[in-house]
Amino acid sequence: QKEVEQDPGPLSVPEGAIVSLNCTYSNSAFQYFMWYRQYSRKGPELLMYTYSSGNKEDGRFTAQVDKSSKYISLFIRDSQPSDSATYLCAMSPTSGGSYIPTFGRGTSLIVHP
Amino acid sequence: DAGITQSPRHKVTETGTPVTLRCHQTENHRYMYWYRQDPGHGLRLIHYSYGVKDTDKGEVSDGYSVSRSKTEDFLLTLESATSSQTSVYFCAISPRQDSTDTQYFGPGTRLTVL
């Protein structure tokens, strides 16, 4: 079992829908949780970043962490065709020497007009 | 792409040929990383560097070597390319490796080994 599991999709939704993207993980040492967005044939770019449990909101995007369930989510409100991309979750610990993040496989999102 | 360039952007080569990919940054960040991205596997770390001449192996380092003689350049070498090394290669940089290990990625190099 991989440390970070993410459904690759594709997830296809109509414009304006609320999108929920999720990752589960097995390493309880993970404390920092990141979401990257990757457009086709481009490098990933950091979208949001949260520490430990709780929610963080940035415009139409909300990141949620539930450490008790080892489950993180990214919600996109009022989704737009420009949100069509692959979304990768990533996470890292705060101790143990290595803070290099572990990435999920990415979920492909398609928002159609 | 946060002052990161990769060269070449596309390369087609033959099995057994040596290949070198270059990552160049203008951010003066200390940490540099090489990843490969394949369908079904996501991003996997090949090697990383924590300073000039300081490198370490990642999850999938077999068949790859790296060198960093200057802060701004991180080279990835495939000594004898194999078809299993056909992939998209991303370089990433970060200013520090601590609990806020935010990485900035380059545009990628698409490598095909025939």
PDB file of N, CA, C and O in Angstrom, chain B residues 5 15 25 37 49 53 99:
ATOM      1  N   THR B   5      14.451  26.781 -15.199  1.00  0.00           N
ATOM      2  CA  THR B   5      14.400  26.309 -16.576  1.00  0.00           C
ATOM      3  C   THR B   5      14.987  24.910 -16.646  1.00  0.00           C
ATOM      4  O   THR B   5      15.858  24.549 -15.846  1.00  0.00           O
ATOM      5  N   THR B  15      18.133   3.375 -26.720  1.00  0.00           N
ATOM      6  CA  THR B  15      18.584   2.552 -25.600  1.00  0.00           C
ATOM      7  C   THR B  15      20.102   2.444 -25.593  1.00  0.00           C
ATOM      8  O   THR B  15      20.720   2.249 -26.642  1.00  0.00           O
ATOM      9  N   GLN B  25      18.380  27.333 -12.087  1.00  0.00           N
ATOM     10  CA  GLN B  25      17.526  28.226 -11.306  1.00  0.00           C
ATOM     11  C   GLN B  25      18.200  29.575 -11.117  1.00  0.00           C
ATOM     12  O   GLN B  25      19.426  29.679 -11.067  1.00  0.00           O
ATOM     13  N   GLN B  37       7.702  11.636 -13.529  1.00  0.00           N
ATOM     14  CA  GLN B  37       6.257  11.513 -13.425  1.00  0.00           C
ATOM     15  C   GLN B  37       5.764  10.557 -14.488  1.00  0.00           C
ATOM     16  O   GLN B  37       5.974  10.776 -15.685  1.00  0.00           O
ATOM     17  N   SER B  49      19.403  17.519  -3.923  1.00  0.00           N
ATOM     18  CA  SER B  49      20.642  18.162  -3.503  1.00  0.00           C
ATOM     19  C   SER B  49      20.330  19.170  -2.414  1.00  0.00           C
ATOM     20  O   SER B  49      19.363  19.935  -2.518  1.00  0.00           O
ATOM     21  N   LYS B  53      27.636  20.229  -4.365  1.00  0.00           N
ATOM     22  CA  LYS B  53      28.327  18.942  -4.196  1.00  0.00           C
ATOM     23  C   LYS B  53      27.680  18.024  -3.157  1.00  0.00           C
ATOM     24  O   LYS B  53      28.219  16.962  -2.852  1.00  0.00           O
ATOM     25  N   SER B  99       9.834  22.367   7.954  1.00  0.00           N
ATOM     26  CA  SER B  99       8.442  21.955   8.021  1.00  0.00           C
ATOM     27  C   SER B  99       7.562  22.676   7.008  1.00  0.00           C
ATOM     28  O   SER B  99       6.406  22.355   6.852  1.00  0.00           O
TER      29      SER B  99
END
